[in-house]
Tab-separated table of C-alpha atoms and ligand atoms in Angstrom:
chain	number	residue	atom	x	y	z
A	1	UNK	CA	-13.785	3.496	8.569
A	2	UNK	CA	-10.546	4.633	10.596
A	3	UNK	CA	-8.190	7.098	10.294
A	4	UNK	CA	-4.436	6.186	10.494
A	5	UNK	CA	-2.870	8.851	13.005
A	6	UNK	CA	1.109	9.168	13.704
A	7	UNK	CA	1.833	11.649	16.305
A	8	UNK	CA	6.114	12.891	16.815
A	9	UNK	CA	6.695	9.232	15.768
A	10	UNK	CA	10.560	8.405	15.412
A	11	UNK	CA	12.165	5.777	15.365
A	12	UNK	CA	16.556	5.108	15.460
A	13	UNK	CA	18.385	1.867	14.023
A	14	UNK	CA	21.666	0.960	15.865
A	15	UNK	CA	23.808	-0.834	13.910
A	16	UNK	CA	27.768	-1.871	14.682
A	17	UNK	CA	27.251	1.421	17.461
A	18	UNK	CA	26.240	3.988	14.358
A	19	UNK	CA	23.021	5.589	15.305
A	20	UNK	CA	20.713	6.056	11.837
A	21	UNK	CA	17.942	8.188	12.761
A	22	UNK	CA	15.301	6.666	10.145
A	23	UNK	CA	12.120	8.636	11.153
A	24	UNK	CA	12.434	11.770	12.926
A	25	UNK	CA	8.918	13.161	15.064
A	26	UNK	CA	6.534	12.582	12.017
A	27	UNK	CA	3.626	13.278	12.414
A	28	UNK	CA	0.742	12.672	9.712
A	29	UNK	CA	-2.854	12.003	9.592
A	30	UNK	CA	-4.626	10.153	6.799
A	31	UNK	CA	-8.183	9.762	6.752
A	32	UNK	CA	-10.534	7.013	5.242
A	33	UNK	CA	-10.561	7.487	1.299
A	34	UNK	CA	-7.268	9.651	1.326
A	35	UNK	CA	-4.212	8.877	-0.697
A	36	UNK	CA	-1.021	10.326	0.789
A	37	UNK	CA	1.992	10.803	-0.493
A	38	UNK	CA	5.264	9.891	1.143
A	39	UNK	CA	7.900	11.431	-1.374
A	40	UNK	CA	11.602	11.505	-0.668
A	41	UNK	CA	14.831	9.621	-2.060
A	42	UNK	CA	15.979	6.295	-0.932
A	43	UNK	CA	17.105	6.218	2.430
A	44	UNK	CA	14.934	8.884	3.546
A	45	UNK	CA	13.217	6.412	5.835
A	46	UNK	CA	9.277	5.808	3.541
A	47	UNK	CA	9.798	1.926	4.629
A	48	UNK	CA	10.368	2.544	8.317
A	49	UNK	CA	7.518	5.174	7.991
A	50	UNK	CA	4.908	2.675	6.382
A	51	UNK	CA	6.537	-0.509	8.837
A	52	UNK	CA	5.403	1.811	11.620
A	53	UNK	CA	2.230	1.916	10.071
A	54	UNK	CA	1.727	-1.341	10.090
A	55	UNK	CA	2.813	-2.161	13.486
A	56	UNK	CA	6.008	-4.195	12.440
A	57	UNK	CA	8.228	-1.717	14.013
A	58	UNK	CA	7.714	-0.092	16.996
A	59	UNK	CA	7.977	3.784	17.386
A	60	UNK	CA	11.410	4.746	19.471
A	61	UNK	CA	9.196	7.798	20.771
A	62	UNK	CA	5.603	9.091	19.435
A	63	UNK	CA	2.584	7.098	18.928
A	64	UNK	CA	1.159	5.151	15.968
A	65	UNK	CA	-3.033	5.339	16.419
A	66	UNK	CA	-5.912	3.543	14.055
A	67	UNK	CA	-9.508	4.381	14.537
A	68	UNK	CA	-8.171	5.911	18.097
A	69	UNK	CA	-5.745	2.928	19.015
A	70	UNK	CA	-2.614	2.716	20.066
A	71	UNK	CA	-0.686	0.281	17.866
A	72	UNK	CA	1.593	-0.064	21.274
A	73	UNK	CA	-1.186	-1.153	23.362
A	74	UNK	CA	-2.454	-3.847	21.002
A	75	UNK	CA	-1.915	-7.781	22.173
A	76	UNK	CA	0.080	-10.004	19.990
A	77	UNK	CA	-3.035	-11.301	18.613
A	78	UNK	CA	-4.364	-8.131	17.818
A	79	UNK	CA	-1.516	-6.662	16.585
A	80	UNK	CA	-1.579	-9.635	14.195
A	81	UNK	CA	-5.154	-9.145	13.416
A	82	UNK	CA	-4.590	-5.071	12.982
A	83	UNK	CA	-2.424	-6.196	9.721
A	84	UNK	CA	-4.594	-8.602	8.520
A	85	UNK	CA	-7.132	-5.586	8.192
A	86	UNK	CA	-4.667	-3.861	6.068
A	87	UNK	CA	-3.372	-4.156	2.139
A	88	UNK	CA	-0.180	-3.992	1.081
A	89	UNK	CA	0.936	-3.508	-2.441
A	90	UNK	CA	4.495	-3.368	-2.673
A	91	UNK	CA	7.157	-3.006	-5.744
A	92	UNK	CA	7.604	-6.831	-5.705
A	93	UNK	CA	4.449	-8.520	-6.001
A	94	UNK	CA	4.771	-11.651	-4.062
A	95	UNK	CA	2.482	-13.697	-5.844
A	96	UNK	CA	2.849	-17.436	-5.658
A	97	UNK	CA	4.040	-18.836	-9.584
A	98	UNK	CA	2.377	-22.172	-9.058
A	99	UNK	CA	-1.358	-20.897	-9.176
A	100	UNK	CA	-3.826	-18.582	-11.227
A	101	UNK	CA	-4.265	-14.894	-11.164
A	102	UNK	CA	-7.575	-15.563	-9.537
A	103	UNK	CA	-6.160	-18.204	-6.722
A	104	UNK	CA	-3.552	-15.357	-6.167
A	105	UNK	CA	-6.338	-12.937	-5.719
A	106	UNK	CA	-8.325	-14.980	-3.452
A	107	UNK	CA	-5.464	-16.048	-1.465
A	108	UNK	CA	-5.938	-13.484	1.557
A	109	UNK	CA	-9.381	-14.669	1.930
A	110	UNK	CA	-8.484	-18.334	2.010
A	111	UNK	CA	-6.083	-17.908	4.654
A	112	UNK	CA	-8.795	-15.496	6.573
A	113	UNK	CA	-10.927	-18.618	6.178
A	114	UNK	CA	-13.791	-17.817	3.507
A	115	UNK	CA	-14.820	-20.855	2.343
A	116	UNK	CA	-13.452	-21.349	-1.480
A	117	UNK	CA	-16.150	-20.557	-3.232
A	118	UNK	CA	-17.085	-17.435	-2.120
A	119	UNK	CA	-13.634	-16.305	-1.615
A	120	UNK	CA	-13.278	-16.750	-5.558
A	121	UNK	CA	-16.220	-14.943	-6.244
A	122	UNK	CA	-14.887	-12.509	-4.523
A	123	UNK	CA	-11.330	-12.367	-6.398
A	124	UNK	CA	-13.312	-12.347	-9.620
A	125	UNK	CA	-15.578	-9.551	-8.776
A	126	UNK	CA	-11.814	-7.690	-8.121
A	127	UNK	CA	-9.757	-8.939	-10.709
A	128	UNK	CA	-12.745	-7.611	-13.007
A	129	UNK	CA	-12.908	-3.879	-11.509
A	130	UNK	CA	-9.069	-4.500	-12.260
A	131	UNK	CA	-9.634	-5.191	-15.780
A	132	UNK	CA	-8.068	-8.706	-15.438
A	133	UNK	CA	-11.246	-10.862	-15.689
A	134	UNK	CA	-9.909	-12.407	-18.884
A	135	UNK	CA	-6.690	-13.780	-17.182
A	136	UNK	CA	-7.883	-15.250	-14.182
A	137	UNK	CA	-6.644	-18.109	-14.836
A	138	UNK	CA	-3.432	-17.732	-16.096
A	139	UNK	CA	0.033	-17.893	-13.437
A	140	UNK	CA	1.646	-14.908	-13.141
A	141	UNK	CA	4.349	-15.697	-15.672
A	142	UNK	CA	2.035	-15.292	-18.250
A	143	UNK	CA	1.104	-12.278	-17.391
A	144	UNK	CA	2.952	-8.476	-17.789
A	145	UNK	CA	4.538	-6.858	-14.946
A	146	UNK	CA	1.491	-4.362	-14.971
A	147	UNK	CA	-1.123	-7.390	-15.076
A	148	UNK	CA	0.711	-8.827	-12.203
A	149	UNK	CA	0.561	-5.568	-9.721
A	150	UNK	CA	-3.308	-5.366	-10.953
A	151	UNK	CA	-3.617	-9.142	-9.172
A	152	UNK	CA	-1.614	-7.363	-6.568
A	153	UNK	CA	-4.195	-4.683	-6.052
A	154	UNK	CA	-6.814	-7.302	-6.776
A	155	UNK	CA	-5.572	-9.281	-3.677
A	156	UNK	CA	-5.255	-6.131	-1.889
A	157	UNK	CA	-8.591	-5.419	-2.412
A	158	UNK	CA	-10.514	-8.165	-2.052
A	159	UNK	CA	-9.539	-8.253	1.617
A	160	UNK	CA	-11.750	-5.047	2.159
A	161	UNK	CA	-8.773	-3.789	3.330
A	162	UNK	CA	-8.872	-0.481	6.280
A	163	UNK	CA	-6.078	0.812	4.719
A	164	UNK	CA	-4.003	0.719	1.934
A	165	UNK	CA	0.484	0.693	2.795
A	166	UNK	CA	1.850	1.232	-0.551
A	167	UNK	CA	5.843	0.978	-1.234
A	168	UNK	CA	6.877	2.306	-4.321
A	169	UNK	CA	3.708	-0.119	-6.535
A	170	UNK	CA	4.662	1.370	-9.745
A	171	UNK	CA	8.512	0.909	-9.697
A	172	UNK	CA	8.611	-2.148	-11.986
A	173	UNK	CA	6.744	-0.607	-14.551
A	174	UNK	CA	6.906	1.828	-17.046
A	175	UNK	CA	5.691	5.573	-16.878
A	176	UNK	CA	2.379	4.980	-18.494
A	177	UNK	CA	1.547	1.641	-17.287
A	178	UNK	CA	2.620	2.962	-13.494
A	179	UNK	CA	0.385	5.801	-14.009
A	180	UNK	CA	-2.640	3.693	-15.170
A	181	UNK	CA	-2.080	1.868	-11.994
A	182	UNK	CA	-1.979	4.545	-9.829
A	183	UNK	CA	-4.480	6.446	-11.162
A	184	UNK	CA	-6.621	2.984	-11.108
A	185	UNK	CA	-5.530	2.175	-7.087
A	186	UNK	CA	-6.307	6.203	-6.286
A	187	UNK	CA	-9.668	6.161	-7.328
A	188	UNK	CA	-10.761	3.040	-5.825
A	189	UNK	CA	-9.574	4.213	-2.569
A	190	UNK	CA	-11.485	7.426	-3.108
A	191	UNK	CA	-14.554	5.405	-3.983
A	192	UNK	CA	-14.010	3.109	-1.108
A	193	UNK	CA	-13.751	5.268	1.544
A	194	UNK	CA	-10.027	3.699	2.097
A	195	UNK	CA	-7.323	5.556	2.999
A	196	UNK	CA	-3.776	4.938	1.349
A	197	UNK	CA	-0.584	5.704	2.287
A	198	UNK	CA	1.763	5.720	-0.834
A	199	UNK	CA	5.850	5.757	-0.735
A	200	UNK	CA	7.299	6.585	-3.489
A	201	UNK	CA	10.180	8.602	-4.896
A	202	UNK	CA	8.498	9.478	-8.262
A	203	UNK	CA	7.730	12.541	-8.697
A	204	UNK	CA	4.791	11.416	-10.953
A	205	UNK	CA	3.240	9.010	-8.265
A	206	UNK	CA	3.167	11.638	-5.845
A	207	UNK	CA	1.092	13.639	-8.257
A	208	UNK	CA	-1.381	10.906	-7.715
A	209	UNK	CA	-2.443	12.114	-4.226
A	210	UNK	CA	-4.423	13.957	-2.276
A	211	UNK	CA	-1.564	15.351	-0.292
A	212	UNK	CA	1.888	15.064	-0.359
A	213	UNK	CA	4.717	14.705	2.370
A	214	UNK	CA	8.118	15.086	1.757
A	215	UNK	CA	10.898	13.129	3.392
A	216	UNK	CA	14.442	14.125	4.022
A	217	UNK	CA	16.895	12.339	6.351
A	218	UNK	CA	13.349	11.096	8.231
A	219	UNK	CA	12.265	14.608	8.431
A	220	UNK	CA	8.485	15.460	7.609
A	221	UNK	CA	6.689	17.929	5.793
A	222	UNK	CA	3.620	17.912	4.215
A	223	UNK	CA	3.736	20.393	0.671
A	224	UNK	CA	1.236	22.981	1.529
A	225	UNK	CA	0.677	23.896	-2.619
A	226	UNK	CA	-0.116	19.808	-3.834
A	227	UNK	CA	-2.995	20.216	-6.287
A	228	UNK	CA	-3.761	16.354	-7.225
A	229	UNK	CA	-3.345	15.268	-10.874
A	230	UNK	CA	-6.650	14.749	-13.460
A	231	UNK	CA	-6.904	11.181	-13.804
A	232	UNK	CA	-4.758	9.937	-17.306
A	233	UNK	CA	-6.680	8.538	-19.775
A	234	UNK	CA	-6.799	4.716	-19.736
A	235	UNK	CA	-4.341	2.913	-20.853
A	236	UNK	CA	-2.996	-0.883	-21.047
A	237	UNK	CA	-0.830	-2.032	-18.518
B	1	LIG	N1	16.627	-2.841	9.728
B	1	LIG	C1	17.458	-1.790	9.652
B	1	LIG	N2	18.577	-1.736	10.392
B	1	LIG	C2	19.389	-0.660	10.344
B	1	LIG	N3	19.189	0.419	9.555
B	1	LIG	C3	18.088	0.413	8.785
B	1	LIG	C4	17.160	-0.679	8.777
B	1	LIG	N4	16.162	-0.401	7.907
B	1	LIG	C5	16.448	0.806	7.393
B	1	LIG	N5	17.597	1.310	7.913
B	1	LIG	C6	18.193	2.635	7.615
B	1	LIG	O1	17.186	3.617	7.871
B	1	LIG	C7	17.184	4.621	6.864
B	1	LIG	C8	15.804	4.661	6.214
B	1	LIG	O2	15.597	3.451	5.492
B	1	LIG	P1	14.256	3.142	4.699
B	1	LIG	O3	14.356	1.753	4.198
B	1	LIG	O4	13.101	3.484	5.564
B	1	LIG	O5	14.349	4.199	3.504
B	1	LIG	P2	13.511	4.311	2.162
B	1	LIG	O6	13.120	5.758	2.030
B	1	LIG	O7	12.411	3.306	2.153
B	1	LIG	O8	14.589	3.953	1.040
B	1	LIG	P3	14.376	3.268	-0.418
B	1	LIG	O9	13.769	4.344	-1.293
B	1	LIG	O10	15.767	2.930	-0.840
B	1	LIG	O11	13.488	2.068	-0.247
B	1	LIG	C9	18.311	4.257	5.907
B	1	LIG	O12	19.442	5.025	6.231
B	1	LIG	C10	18.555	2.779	6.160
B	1	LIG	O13	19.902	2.455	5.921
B	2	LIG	MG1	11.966	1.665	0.882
């Protein structure tokens, strides 16, 4: 497994001649199995920050590295195949209404071309660690908002993803359901040697991680006192 590395990455929108300076030399390493924290109110520039991440925007100045790479230096192809490797779970879930939580699940792999039957084995096995073996096949409308981000994470998962680019997962749900979630996504990473990169501007997400960087105005710095929550006990979500 890889380590995601940013080195004095920033990177400037120009819009109608007004210079917003989104990210501002961040610089942050996260290694495999390592949730971090990118805490800061909106506008601070955690969407940039994870886009960056992913190789959908390119760094103004700085460098964006996996396993020793240089997003920069990647082809088209690769670049394309880089985010492939990774899994997103976002605040919306995307998941197509038309088809079962396990289709949903599975979807990644289809598209990666895994022949059907193994790639639904494979959503199962996930949407079982998830706790969502029961609903497999019901569409996401018939499931709760917290049901439909464990599909989410389900589909991240099933991927084997390198790395996790989270964007505020939990802000559709309530408190206790977000912090099952978390708390669920956290220690999977942990156990899965992935690494995570979590935005958020809850104060109770970022409790979540292993470490913690605050963003301001697209400035970084990482909390040198973050102690990482005990896990919550289980609840429904
Ligand atoms: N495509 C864009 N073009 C111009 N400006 C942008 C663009 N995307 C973001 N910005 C600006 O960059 C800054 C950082 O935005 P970003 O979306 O990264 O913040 P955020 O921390 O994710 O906010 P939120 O919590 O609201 O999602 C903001 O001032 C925003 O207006
Ligand atoms: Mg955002």
């Amino acid at each position: 497994m890889s380590a995601l590395e940013l080195d004095a990455v920033a990177k400037r929108y120009t819009t109608g001649g007004e210079v917003v300076c989104a990210v501002d030399g961040a610089s942050l390493t996260i290694a495999p199995g390592e949730v971090v924290a990118l805490y800061g109110p909106s506008g601070s520039g955690k969407t940039t920050l994870l886009e960056l991440a992913a190789g959908t925007q390119r760094p103004d100045h700085g460098s964006v590295r996996f396993g020793g790479v240089d997003l920069a230096t990647l082809s088209a192809g690769e670049a394309a195949r880089y985010r492939r490797s990774l899994g997103f779970v976002f605040q919306r879930f995307y998941l197509h209404p038309g088809t079962s939580a396990l289709d949903n699940a599975a979807m990644k792999l289809l598209f990666a071309g895994w022949a059907p039957r193994r790639a639904k084995q494979q959503a199962l096995t996930w949407l079982r660690r998830v706790g969502l073996e029961q609903r497999a096949g019901h569409p996401p409308s018939k499931l709760s908002m917290g049901e439909q981000q464990r599909v989410v994470i389900a589909r991240a998962l099933a991927g084997e993803p390198a790395l996790i680019l989270a964007d505020e997962p939990t802000a559709s749900l309530d408190t206790e359901r977000g912090r099952a979630i978390l708390s669920l996504l956290a220690g999977i990473c942990r156990e899965r040697r992935v690494g995570m990169l979590l935005a958020t501007h809850d104060p109770d997400a970022a409790a979540f991680a292993d470490r913690v960087c605050d963003l301001r105005d697209g400035l970084l710095t990482e909390r040198a006192d973050h102690r990482p929550a005990a896990a919550p006990a289980p609840a429904r979500t």
